[in-house]
Short mmCIF file of C-alpha atoms in Angstrom, two decimals:
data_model
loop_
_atom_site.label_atom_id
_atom_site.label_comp_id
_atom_site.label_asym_id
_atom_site.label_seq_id
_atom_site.Cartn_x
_atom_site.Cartn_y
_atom_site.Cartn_z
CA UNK A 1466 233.89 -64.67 79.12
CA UNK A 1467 231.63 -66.89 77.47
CA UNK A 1468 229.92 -69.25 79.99
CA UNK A 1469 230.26 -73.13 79.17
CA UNK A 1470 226.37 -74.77 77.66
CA UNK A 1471 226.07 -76.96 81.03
CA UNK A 1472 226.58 -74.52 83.38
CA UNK A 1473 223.13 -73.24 83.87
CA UNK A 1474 222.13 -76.89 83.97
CA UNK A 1475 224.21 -78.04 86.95
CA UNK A 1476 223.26 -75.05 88.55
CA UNK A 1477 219.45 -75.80 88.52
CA UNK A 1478 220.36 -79.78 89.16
CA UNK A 1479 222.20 -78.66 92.19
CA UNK A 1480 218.88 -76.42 93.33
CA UNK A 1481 217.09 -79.82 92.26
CA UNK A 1482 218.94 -82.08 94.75
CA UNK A 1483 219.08 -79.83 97.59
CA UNK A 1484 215.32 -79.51 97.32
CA UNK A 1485 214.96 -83.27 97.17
CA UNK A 1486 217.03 -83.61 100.76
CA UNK A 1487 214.29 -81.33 102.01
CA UNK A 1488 211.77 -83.14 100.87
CA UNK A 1489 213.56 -86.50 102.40
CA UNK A 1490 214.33 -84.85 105.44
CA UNK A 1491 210.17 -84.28 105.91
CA UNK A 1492 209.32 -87.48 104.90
CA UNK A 1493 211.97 -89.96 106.34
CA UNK A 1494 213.38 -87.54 108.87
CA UNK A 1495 212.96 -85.28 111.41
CA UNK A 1496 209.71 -85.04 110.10
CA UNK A 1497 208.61 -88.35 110.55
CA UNK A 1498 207.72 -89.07 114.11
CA UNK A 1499 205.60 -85.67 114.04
CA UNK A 1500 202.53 -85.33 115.79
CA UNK A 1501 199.34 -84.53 113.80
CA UNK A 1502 199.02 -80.85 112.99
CA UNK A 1503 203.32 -80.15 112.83
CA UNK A 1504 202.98 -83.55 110.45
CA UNK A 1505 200.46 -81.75 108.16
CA UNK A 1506 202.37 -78.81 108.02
CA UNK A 1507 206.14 -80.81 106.88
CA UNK A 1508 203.82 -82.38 104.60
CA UNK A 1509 202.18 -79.04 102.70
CA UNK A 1510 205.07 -77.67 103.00
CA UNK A 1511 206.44 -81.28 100.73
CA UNK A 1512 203.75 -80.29 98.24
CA UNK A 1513 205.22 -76.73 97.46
CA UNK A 1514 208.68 -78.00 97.35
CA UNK A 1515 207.26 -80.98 94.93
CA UNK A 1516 206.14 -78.48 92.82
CA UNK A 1517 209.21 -76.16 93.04
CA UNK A 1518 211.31 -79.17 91.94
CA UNK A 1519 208.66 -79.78 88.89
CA UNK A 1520 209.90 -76.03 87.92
CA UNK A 1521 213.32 -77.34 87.84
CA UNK A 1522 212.96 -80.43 85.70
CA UNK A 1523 210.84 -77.93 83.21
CA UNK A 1524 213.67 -75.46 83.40
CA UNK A 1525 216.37 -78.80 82.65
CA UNK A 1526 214.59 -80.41 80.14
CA UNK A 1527 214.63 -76.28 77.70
CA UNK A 1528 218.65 -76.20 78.89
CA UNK A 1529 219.81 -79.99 77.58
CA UNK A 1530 218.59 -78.17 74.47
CA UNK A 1531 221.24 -76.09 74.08
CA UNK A 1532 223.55 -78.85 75.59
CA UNK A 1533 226.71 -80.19 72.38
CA UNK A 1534 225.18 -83.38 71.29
CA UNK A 1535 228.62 -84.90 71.96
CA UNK A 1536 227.94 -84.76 75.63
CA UNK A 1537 224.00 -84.55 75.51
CA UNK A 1538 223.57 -88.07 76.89
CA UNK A 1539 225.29 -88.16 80.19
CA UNK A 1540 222.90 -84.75 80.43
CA UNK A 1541 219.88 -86.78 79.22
CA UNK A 1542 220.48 -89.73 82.15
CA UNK A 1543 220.80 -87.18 84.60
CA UNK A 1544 217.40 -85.44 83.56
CA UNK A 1545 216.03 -88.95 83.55
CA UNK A 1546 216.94 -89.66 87.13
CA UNK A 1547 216.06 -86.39 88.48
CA UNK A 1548 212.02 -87.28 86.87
CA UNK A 1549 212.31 -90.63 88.86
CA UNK A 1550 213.75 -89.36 91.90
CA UNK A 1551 210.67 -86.67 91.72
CA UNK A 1552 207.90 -90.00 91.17
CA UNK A 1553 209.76 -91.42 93.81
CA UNK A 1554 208.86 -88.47 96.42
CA UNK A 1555 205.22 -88.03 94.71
CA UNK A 1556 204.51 -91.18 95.04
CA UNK A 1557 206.12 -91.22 98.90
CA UNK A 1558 204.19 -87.79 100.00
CA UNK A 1559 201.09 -89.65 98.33
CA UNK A 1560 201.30 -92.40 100.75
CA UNK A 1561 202.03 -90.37 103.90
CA UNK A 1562 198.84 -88.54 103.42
CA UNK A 1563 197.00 -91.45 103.20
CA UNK A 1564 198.44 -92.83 106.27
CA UNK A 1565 197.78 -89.80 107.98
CA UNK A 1566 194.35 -89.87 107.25
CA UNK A 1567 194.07 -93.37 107.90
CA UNK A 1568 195.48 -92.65 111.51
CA UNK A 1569 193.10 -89.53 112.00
CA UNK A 1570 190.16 -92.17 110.49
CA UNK A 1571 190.65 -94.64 112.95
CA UNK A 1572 191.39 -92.82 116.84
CA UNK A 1573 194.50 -90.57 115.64
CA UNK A 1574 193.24 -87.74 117.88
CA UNK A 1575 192.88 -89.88 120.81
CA UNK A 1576 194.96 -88.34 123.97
CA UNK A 1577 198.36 -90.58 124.77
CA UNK A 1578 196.16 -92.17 128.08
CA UNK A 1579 193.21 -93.11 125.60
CA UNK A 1580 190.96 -91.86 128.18
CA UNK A 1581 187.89 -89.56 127.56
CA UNK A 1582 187.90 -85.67 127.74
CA UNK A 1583 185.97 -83.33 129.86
CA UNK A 1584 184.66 -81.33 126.08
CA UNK A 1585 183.53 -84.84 124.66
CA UNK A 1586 181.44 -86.79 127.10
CA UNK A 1587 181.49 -89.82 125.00
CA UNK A 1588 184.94 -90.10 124.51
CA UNK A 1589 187.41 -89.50 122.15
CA UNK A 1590 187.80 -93.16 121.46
CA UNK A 1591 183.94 -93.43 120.80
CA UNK A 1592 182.37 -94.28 117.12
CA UNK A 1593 180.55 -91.06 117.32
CA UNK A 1594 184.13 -88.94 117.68
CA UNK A 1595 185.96 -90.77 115.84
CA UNK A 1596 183.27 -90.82 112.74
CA UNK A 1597 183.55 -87.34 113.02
CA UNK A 1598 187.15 -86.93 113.29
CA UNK A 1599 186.63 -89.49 109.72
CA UNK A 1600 184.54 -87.40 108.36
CA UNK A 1601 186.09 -84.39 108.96
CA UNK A 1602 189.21 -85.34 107.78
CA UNK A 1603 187.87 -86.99 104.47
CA UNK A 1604 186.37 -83.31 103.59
CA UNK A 1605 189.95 -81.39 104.63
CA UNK A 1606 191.79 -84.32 102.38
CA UNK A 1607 189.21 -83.66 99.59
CA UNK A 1608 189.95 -80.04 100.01
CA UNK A 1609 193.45 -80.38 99.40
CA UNK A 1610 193.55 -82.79 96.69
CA UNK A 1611 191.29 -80.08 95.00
CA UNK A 1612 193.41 -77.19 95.48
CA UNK A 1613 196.90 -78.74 94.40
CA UNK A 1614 194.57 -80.40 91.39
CA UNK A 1615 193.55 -76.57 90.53
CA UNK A 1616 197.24 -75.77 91.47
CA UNK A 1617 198.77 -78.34 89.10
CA UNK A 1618 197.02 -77.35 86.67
CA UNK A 1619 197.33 -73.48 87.19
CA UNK A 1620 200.90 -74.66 87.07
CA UNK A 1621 201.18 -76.49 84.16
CA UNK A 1622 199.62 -74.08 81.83
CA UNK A 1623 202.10 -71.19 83.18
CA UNK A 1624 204.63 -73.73 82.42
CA UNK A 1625 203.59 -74.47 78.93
CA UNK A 1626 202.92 -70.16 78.12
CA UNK A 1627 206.77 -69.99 79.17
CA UNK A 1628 207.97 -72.85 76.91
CA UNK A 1629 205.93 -71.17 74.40
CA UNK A 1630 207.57 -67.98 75.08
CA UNK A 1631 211.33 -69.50 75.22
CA UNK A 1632 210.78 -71.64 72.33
CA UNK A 1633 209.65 -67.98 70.63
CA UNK A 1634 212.49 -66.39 72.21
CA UNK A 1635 214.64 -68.51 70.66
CA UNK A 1636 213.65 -68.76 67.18
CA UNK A 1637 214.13 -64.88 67.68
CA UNK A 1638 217.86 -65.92 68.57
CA UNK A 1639 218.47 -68.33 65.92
CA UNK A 1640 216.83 -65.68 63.09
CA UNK A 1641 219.11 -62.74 64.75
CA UNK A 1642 222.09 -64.69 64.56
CA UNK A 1643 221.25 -66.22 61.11
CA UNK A 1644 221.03 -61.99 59.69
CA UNK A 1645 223.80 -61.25 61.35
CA UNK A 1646 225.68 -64.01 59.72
CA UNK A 1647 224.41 -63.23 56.41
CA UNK A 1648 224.97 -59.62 56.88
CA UNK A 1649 228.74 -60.93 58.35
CA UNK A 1650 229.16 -62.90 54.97
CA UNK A 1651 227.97 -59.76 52.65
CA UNK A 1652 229.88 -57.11 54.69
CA UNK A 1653 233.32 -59.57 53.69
CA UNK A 1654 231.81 -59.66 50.17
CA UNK A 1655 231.83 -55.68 49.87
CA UNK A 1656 235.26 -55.63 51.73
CA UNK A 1657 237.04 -57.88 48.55
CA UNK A 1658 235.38 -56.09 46.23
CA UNK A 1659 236.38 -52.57 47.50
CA UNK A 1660 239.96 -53.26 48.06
CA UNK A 1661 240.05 -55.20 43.87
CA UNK A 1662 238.72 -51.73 42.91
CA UNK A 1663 241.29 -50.00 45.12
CA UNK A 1664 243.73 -51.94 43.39
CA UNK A 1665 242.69 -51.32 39.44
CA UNK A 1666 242.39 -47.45 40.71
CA UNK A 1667 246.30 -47.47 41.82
CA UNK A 1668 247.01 -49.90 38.92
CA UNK A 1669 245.33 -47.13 36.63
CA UNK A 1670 247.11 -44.00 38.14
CA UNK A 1671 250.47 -45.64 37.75
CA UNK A 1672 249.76 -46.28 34.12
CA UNK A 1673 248.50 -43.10 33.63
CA UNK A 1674 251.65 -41.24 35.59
CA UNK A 1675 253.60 -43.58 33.28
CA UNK A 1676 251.98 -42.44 29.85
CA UNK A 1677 252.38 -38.94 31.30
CA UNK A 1678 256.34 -39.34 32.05
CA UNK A 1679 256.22 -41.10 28.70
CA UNK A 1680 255.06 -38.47 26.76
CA UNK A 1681 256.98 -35.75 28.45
CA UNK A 1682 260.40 -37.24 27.75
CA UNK A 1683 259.06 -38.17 24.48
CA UNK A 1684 258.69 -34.49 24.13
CA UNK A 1685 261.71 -33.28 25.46
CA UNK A 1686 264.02 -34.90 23.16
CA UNK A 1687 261.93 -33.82 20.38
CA UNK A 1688 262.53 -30.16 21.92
CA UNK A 1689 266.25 -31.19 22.19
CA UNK A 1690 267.16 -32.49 18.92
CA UNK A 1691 264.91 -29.11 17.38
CA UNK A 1692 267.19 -27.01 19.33
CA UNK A 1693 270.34 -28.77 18.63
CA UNK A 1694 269.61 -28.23 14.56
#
């Protein structure tokens, strides 16, 4: 049974939204209120899904291709939502790395009393720890923003080498189907034209089994009236 031209759509929309209630769940959720390192984590783990759900709006935008241009538009607004509901959570794991940065900047790794630590003699609330804490924390931030650059970009040419290779595949399709519709057309072609000649060969053996009968009673009666003399 043929399968209907949205189907593999909705199905990679539906993986598109349930990703996109993980990725709320981290960032407005459960995973708010997280303390530093478990808030790191909910947040790499944001990145990968971001770029999972990227996938999917590459994989939607080659299947509204092959989406009936009657119904192509409701398709199209959907695809256009699903890109700024994916800004939306870029843009909202953007900010929460910033503010955690900002909090490990200014005293985030301070203990809940704000009192000093026996392994830090000046404090943990001092200028020297928490310059260092800064510091620190500017160089891991500046680490990551490298690797998902290198990432995204590792990414995106995959993505374009299998658009390439779709788009290829498809021409391939189109050119298959095209011969075989040509070859569909020609095959009917050879059909009409063997049974006309079918039909002259029968129309020619009943004339000829008519001359035949013709000239055997033509030569009987000359036989007959001999005889009869």
């Amino acid at each position: 049974m043929e399968q209907p031209p949205t189907q593999l759509f909705e199905l990679y929309e539906a993986d598109f939204k349930v990703l996109l209630s993980n990725i709320k769940d981290k960032l407005d959720g459960n995973g708010k209120d997280l303390p530093g390192e478990q808030k790191k984590a909910a947040l790499r783990k944001v990145e990968i899904a971001l770029d999972e759900a990227d996938d999917i709006i590459s994989q939607l935008e080659i299947e509204i291709q092959g989406i009936p241009a009657s119904i192509r538009s409701q398709y199209t607004t959907r695809l256009r939502q699903a890109k700024t509901e994916l800004t939306r959570y870029r843009k909202a794991s953007k900010e929460s790395h910033t503010q955690l940065a900002r909090f490990d900047l200014l005293g985030g790794s301070k203990t809940r009393a704000g009192l000093p630590t026996s392994d830090d003699p000046y404090g943990e609330g001092s200028d020297r720890t928490r310059l260092l804490a800064g510091t620190n924390t500017l160089d891991d931030g500046t680490r990551r923003l490298t690797d998902s650059t290198r990432i995204a970009l590792e990414t995106e040419t995959q993505g374009a080498d299998i658009l390439r290779g779709l788009r290829g595949q498809r021409e391939q399709i189109e050119n298959a189907r095209d011969t075989l519709h040509g070859a569909d057309i020609s095959i009917d072609r050879s059909s009409s034209r063997i049974q006309t000649m079918i039909r002259q060969a029968n129309k020619q053996r009943y004339i000829y089994i008519l001359i035949g009968l013709f000239f055997a009673v033509l030569v009987g009666l000359i036989l007959y009236f001999k005889l009869s003399r």
